[in-house]
XYZ file of C-alpha atoms in Angstrom:
432
model
C 90.289 -60.251 -123.846
C 87.263 -59.690 -126.361
C 86.741 -56.160 -127.739
C 88.741 -53.110 -127.396
C 90.112 -52.480 -124.067
C 89.901 -49.099 -122.572
C 92.699 -47.801 -120.330
C 92.901 -49.663 -117.062
C 91.861 -48.004 -113.760
C 92.262 -48.748 -110.120
C 88.397 -48.696 -109.513
C 85.547 -49.259 -111.830
C 82.306 -48.003 -110.308
C 79.287 -49.471 -112.112
C 76.099 -47.477 -112.177
C 75.535 -43.937 -111.320
C 72.677 -43.962 -109.049
C 73.188 -42.636 -105.200
C 75.669 -45.262 -104.165
C 77.761 -45.142 -107.411
C 77.808 -41.347 -107.421
C 78.384 -41.355 -103.709
C 81.712 -43.444 -103.974
C 83.035 -41.650 -106.817
C 82.633 -38.391 -104.998
C 84.372 -39.583 -102.032
C 87.266 -40.937 -104.195
C 87.653 -37.735 -106.170
C 90.613 -35.441 -105.563
C 93.492 -35.802 -103.232
C 93.699 -36.474 -99.449
C 97.123 -35.501 -97.968
C 99.056 -38.667 -96.951
C 96.630 -41.143 -98.656
C 96.280 -42.546 -101.997
C 94.663 -41.355 -104.814
C 92.930 -44.208 -106.855
C 92.234 -43.760 -110.270
C 88.522 -44.103 -110.941
C 86.149 -44.707 -113.933
C 82.287 -44.294 -113.474
C 80.462 -46.437 -115.833
C 77.133 -44.556 -116.352
C 74.409 -46.124 -118.746
C 73.715 -43.674 -121.702
C 70.158 -41.859 -121.711
C 67.437 -44.517 -122.085
C 65.706 -47.245 -120.227
C 68.691 -48.247 -118.111
C 68.743 -45.018 -116.488
C 66.137 -44.617 -113.498
C 63.857 -41.831 -113.676
C 64.420 -39.127 -111.085
C 63.331 -39.869 -107.460
C 63.398 -38.663 -103.961
C 65.452 -39.733 -101.126
C 65.065 -39.092 -97.389
C 67.259 -39.675 -94.517
C 67.857 -38.158 -91.139
C 71.075 -36.929 -89.770
C 72.560 -34.253 -87.094
C 74.866 -31.368 -88.136
C 76.288 -30.832 -91.497
C 76.725 -33.444 -94.373
C 78.649 -34.086 -97.538
C 75.739 -33.351 -99.743
C 73.781 -30.648 -97.936
C 73.854 -28.480 -100.947
C 71.521 -30.898 -102.660
C 69.279 -31.019 -99.808
C 65.687 -29.478 -101.120
C 64.142 -29.203 -97.524
C 64.585 -30.585 -94.018
C 62.243 -30.751 -91.083
C 62.604 -30.943 -87.159
C 59.263 -32.394 -86.377
C 57.734 -35.566 -87.368
C 53.992 -36.754 -86.911
C 52.112 -40.256 -86.901
C 48.735 -40.640 -87.200
C 46.879 -43.628 -85.944
C 43.679 -44.912 -87.553
C 41.732 -43.146 -85.210
C 42.417 -40.731 -82.420
C 45.024 -37.828 -81.687
C 48.134 -37.747 -83.841
C 51.671 -38.354 -82.294
C 54.035 -35.526 -82.789
C 57.484 -35.054 -81.701
C 60.701 -33.132 -82.067
C 63.650 -34.931 -83.411
C 66.329 -32.737 -82.472
C 69.291 -32.666 -82.876
C 68.486 -34.738 -85.865
C 66.861 -33.238 -89.225
C 64.689 -35.148 -91.295
C 66.208 -34.246 -95.069
C 64.718 -34.709 -98.476
C 67.097 -34.841 -101.388
C 65.725 -34.874 -105.323
C 67.914 -37.097 -107.440
C 68.451 -34.578 -110.163
C 69.689 -31.917 -107.554
C 72.134 -34.680 -106.098
C 73.427 -35.757 -109.735
C 74.103 -32.357 -110.658
C 76.015 -31.734 -107.535
C 78.080 -34.636 -107.759
C 78.821 -34.364 -111.625
C 80.007 -30.994 -111.143
C 82.544 -31.869 -108.722
C 83.724 -35.076 -110.588
C 84.197 -32.854 -113.735
C 86.874 -31.147 -111.702
C 88.654 -33.983 -110.508
C 91.877 -35.189 -112.183
C 91.352 -38.890 -111.095
C 87.772 -39.702 -111.803
C 86.495 -40.333 -115.385
C 82.987 -40.738 -116.443
C 82.190 -43.231 -119.326
C 78.906 -43.365 -120.816
C 78.408 -46.968 -121.867
C 76.217 -50.269 -120.952
C 77.867 -52.775 -118.428
C 76.737 -56.103 -119.792
C 78.707 -58.186 -117.597
C 81.375 -58.195 -114.836
C 83.937 -61.040 -114.906
C 86.442 -61.630 -111.939
C 89.654 -62.504 -113.251
C 93.151 -62.984 -111.404
C 94.351 -59.662 -109.764
C 91.445 -57.903 -110.712
C 88.169 -57.560 -112.938
C 86.810 -57.011 -116.270
C 83.693 -54.820 -117.342
C 82.324 -55.758 -120.537
C 80.639 -52.667 -122.104
C 78.673 -51.885 -124.957
C 79.186 -48.330 -126.384
C 76.365 -46.033 -127.704
C 77.443 -46.994 -131.239
C 77.252 -50.756 -130.601
C 81.038 -51.407 -130.117
C 81.955 -54.078 -127.470
C 84.874 -52.755 -125.203
C 86.321 -54.229 -121.989
C 87.341 -52.221 -119.031
C 90.213 -53.642 -116.766
C 90.249 -52.793 -113.250
C 91.741 -53.705 -110.027
C 88.523 -53.359 -108.094
C 84.927 -53.164 -109.368
C 81.999 -51.771 -107.373
C 78.526 -52.706 -108.796
C 75.534 -50.691 -107.864
C 72.968 -51.980 -110.359
C 69.809 -53.402 -108.959
C 69.402 -57.063 -109.250
C 66.192 -58.658 -110.564
C 66.145 -61.299 -107.930
C 66.814 -61.767 -104.172
C 68.550 -64.449 -102.339
C 66.355 -66.961 -100.695
C 64.361 -65.616 -97.643
C 62.064 -66.539 -94.875
C 60.101 -63.277 -95.297
C 60.046 -60.995 -98.042
C 57.520 -58.015 -98.165
C 57.437 -55.147 -100.577
C 57.230 -51.641 -99.920
C 55.427 -50.203 -102.746
C 54.234 -46.498 -103.397
C 52.835 -43.845 -105.678
C 52.815 -40.189 -104.862
C 51.969 -36.775 -106.401
C 53.897 -33.671 -106.107
C 50.956 -31.281 -105.662
C 50.361 -27.559 -105.492
C 47.128 -26.756 -103.986
C 44.797 -23.534 -104.469
C 44.733 -22.767 -100.683
C 47.371 -23.364 -97.732
C 46.466 -26.814 -96.580
C 50.048 -28.148 -95.545
C 51.971 -27.570 -92.301
C 55.625 -26.947 -93.420
C 57.028 -27.400 -90.242
C 56.200 -31.350 -89.765
C 56.361 -34.389 -91.877
C 53.530 -36.758 -91.886
C 55.555 -39.697 -91.516
C 52.947 -42.461 -91.339
C 49.255 -41.696 -91.494
C 47.260 -44.801 -91.074
C 43.866 -43.178 -91.869
C 44.153 -45.065 -95.251
C 42.021 -48.144 -96.095
C 44.146 -51.189 -94.871
C 44.835 -53.922 -97.186
C 43.966 -57.579 -96.347
C 47.586 -58.587 -95.971
C 50.092 -55.777 -94.795
C 49.578 -52.463 -93.990
C 49.291 -48.987 -95.635
C 49.840 -45.336 -94.881
C 49.987 -41.963 -96.217
C 53.131 -39.892 -96.422
C 53.510 -35.916 -96.668
C 56.564 -34.083 -97.172
C 55.327 -30.512 -97.113
C 57.824 -28.134 -98.961
C 55.507 -25.024 -98.483
C 51.839 -24.347 -97.376
C 50.802 -25.039 -100.750
C 53.292 -27.637 -102.041
C 54.081 -31.136 -100.898
C 54.816 -34.584 -101.997
C 51.721 -36.874 -101.181
C 52.181 -40.400 -101.108
C 50.206 -43.696 -100.640
C 52.445 -46.706 -99.534
C 51.733 -50.380 -98.685
C 53.796 -52.989 -97.294
C 52.573 -56.016 -98.700
C 53.734 -59.331 -100.713
C 52.520 -58.186 -104.163
C 52.275 -54.820 -106.001
C 49.047 -53.086 -107.388
C 47.648 -52.599 -110.769
C 48.652 -49.087 -111.916
C 44.972 -47.491 -111.722
C 44.867 -48.854 -108.070
C 47.863 -46.597 -106.965
C 46.090 -43.726 -108.745
C 43.018 -44.437 -106.836
C 44.564 -44.867 -103.634
C 46.493 -41.632 -103.854
C 43.461 -39.686 -105.010
C 41.415 -41.055 -102.121
C 44.042 -40.003 -99.437
C 44.194 -36.577 -101.058
C 40.576 -35.927 -101.353
C 39.029 -38.102 -98.504
C 41.532 -37.958 -95.856
C 43.571 -34.912 -96.545
C 40.889 -32.640 -98.219
C 43.234 -30.748 -100.505
C 40.519 -29.615 -102.461
C 41.603 -27.785 -105.802
C 45.126 -28.793 -106.708
C 47.548 -29.167 -109.616
C 49.607 -32.368 -109.834
C 53.249 -31.447 -110.843
C 54.595 -34.797 -110.845
C 54.613 -38.131 -109.880
C 56.817 -40.712 -108.480
C 56.337 -44.497 -108.068
C 58.771 -47.291 -106.623
C 59.096 -50.509 -105.024
C 61.524 -51.570 -102.368
C 62.118 -54.996 -101.020
C 61.817 -55.760 -97.331
C 63.489 -58.965 -96.564
C 65.410 -60.971 -94.140
C 67.580 -62.561 -96.831
C 71.339 -62.107 -96.429
C 72.556 -59.742 -99.249
C 75.928 -60.732 -100.430
C 78.191 -57.832 -100.740
C 80.811 -59.388 -103.099
C 80.536 -61.625 -106.171
C 84.298 -62.340 -106.624
C 87.518 -61.718 -105.175
C 87.767 -58.261 -106.729
C 83.987 -57.469 -107.538
C 81.537 -55.983 -104.754
C 78.019 -54.951 -104.392
C 77.239 -51.573 -103.090
C 74.166 -49.584 -102.301
C 70.776 -51.308 -102.337
C 72.388 -54.192 -104.158
C 74.915 -54.532 -101.398
C 72.613 -54.798 -98.446
C 72.335 -50.853 -97.812
C 68.580 -50.851 -97.196
C 67.182 -51.195 -93.958
C 64.951 -54.230 -93.954
C 62.167 -52.839 -91.347
C 61.939 -49.418 -93.069
C 63.232 -49.385 -96.978
C 65.402 -46.475 -96.234
C 68.602 -46.619 -98.100
C 70.465 -43.106 -98.488
C 72.108 -42.937 -95.021
C 73.116 -46.611 -95.087
C 74.733 -46.327 -98.401
C 76.841 -43.102 -97.387
C 78.413 -45.325 -94.348
C 78.859 -48.155 -96.725
C 80.689 -45.758 -99.537
C 82.572 -43.749 -96.768
C 84.090 -47.184 -95.331
C 84.989 -48.185 -98.852
C 86.582 -44.967 -99.798
C 88.580 -45.057 -96.997
C 89.903 -48.525 -97.459
C 90.915 -47.919 -100.995
C 92.808 -44.751 -100.005
C 94.628 -46.592 -97.197
C 95.452 -49.657 -99.428
C 93.277 -52.003 -97.811
C 90.979 -54.663 -99.201
C 87.960 -52.661 -99.825
C 85.080 -55.098 -98.616
C 81.812 -53.098 -98.310
C 81.008 -53.532 -94.480
C 77.644 -54.630 -93.530
C 75.522 -51.597 -92.901
C 73.313 -52.816 -89.847
C 74.525 -54.783 -86.929
C 73.509 -58.262 -86.647
C 71.198 -57.454 -83.759
C 69.284 -54.924 -85.849
C 68.791 -57.443 -88.743
C 67.644 -60.175 -86.324
C 64.816 -57.681 -84.842
C 63.999 -56.592 -88.479
C 63.642 -60.520 -89.349
C 61.249 -60.800 -86.459
C 59.320 -57.626 -87.227
C 58.882 -58.697 -90.584
C 57.785 -62.093 -89.832
C 55.027 -60.811 -87.370
C 53.624 -58.304 -90.121
C 53.585 -61.029 -92.591
C 51.951 -63.463 -90.532
C 49.298 -61.197 -89.635
C 50.007 -61.631 -85.788
C 50.977 -57.979 -85.169
C 48.830 -55.183 -86.357
C 51.096 -52.946 -88.258
C 49.130 -49.394 -87.686
C 48.719 -50.091 -84.030
C 52.365 -51.520 -83.845
C 53.944 -48.366 -85.298
C 51.692 -45.873 -83.625
C 52.370 -47.273 -80.151
C 56.086 -47.338 -80.841
C 55.998 -43.504 -81.909
C 53.820 -42.772 -79.099
C 55.922 -44.421 -76.172
C 59.368 -44.096 -77.513
C 61.258 -40.659 -77.913
C 61.131 -40.121 -81.768
C 64.893 -39.215 -81.887
C 65.825 -42.463 -80.028
C 63.369 -44.412 -82.401
C 65.131 -42.832 -85.585
C 68.532 -43.807 -84.035
C 67.290 -47.454 -83.508
C 66.111 -47.737 -87.199
C 69.525 -46.477 -88.198
C 71.094 -49.093 -86.072
C 72.688 -46.560 -83.932
C 71.398 -47.630 -80.451
C 72.582 -49.601 -77.503
C 71.581 -53.191 -76.382
C 69.375 -51.678 -73.351
C 67.814 -49.243 -75.752
C 67.013 -52.028 -78.330
C 65.660 -54.184 -75.521
C 63.513 -50.956 -74.159
C 62.251 -50.392 -77.491
C 61.522 -54.108 -78.211
C 59.361 -54.168 -75.044
C 57.092 -51.485 -76.378
C 56.069 -54.041 -79.360
C 53.347 -56.445 -78.932
C 55.538 -59.102 -77.003
C 53.605 -62.026 -77.613
C 53.572 -62.087 -81.315
C 56.850 -60.818 -81.627
C 58.210 -63.905 -79.178
C 56.298 -66.493 -81.322
C 57.566 -65.077 -84.607
C 61.080 -65.173 -83.289
C 60.632 -68.884 -81.963
C 59.234 -69.800 -85.310
C 61.896 -68.100 -87.832
C 64.626 -71.037 -87.349
C 62.020 -73.386 -88.587
C 61.084 -71.682 -91.688
C 62.409 -72.412 -95.274
C 64.075 -69.998 -97.090
C 62.506 -69.179 -100.509
C 63.848 -67.179 -103.552
C 61.826 -64.006 -104.672
C 61.698 -62.375 -108.194
C 61.243 -58.808 -107.825
C 58.563 -57.225 -109.797
C 59.144 -54.442 -112.291
C 58.289 -50.918 -110.947
C 54.797 -49.875 -111.733
C 54.341 -46.829 -113.734
C 50.833 -45.077 -113.323
C 50.260 -42.473 -115.697
C 50.673 -38.908 -114.550
C 47.393 -37.464 -113.561
C 46.422 -34.064 -115.370
C 46.272 -30.832 -113.456
C 42.846 -30.334 -111.736
C 42.906 -26.536 -110.775
C 45.303 -23.413 -111.118
C 48.040 -23.447 -108.552
C 47.824 -20.859 -105.645
C 50.101 -17.903 -105.313
C 53.527 -19.146 -104.259
C 54.146 -18.255 -100.553
C 57.000 -20.686 -100.251
C 60.918 -19.831 -100.484
C 61.498 -23.362 -101.481
C 62.494 -24.030 -105.290
C 59.681 -25.155 -107.661
C 59.285 -28.763 -107.711
C 60.367 -30.516 -111.054
C 57.656 -31.618 -113.589
C 58.995 -35.227 -113.862
C 57.710 -38.661 -113.533
C 59.867 -40.264 -110.822
C 60.541 -43.687 -109.293
């Protein structure tokens, strides 16, 4: 074993993003009648390997494990077609919830600091090696010293620079502003989930997205589903056009920005890379290919892993979405990528014809076969059927993920309006 070995542990969690923190949190402390594994959470030191702050959204009914980190929640969603009246619906008993990563990290790290069986280690993971009876995590400390962490099980949540070969891969790439306006322009009761009044790209689709924190505050975002990312100045121009020409926000202050790229692929994402080494989170297939949502999926995945570890079972991370859901996603991605299906028309029609709570359950892989068939019949059947028949003949090709674009934070353009929202202030940070 090269380098100095740090104490052995039952579980090593590599990466302290949403998946790594969630798994460590679920393993912290004792549960009567079950095992209490020792855990080391390997967190990259401050620097480029740590992701900047970002926003996660999901929907759920009833109380949840991380409710204390929820910044805002809504019961109504709105979808706007390119022209005509918007579609708005109540998603009860579900709530659409927003968590900022800074709030989530503070909550989890506070709890982990009180846990006797979880230790946090700031170090760079350079490699993970599967060895008989366990695995070695090769580390580089902040002072440059090499170390090796020996663990029975390793769960790696670090993002991969490439994807397995796929028939279809699109990118969900976005840039948004946290804004405070000089007048009340937002409806705090409803999320603008997909606003298709944006200029549509030649290949793929685009939409606006608004999370209102109050009448004068919101996250305003421009999103594209397409094969390639944009130049940084084009993201800024797209958000500015949406804010000025579509939403007509008027005078505003830009408090922060966030930018990101999420792969939408029908590639089978492997959930293990050795007998004792597993992938979790987005790296382990927790992202829903048709939507890009990940947070709820990784919670189901880490809950199952933690339960297996406490019960002494082999902790293979489960597939987050059923085979049927992944197959339907593959057809949808192919129909969008081929141009056979008009994205804005397809999604607008779905939200108009399917109760929103049911559609959200479908997007979470939580519907029955008859519900899936009913929803499928409300898509353009011809293009979908042609895409489904074509899929088995398509070759699978590898796809290298681009680096996330980082447009500059635009300057404030006006003084903020008086705060009339009880929500806490938004953090002045750049996010991705």
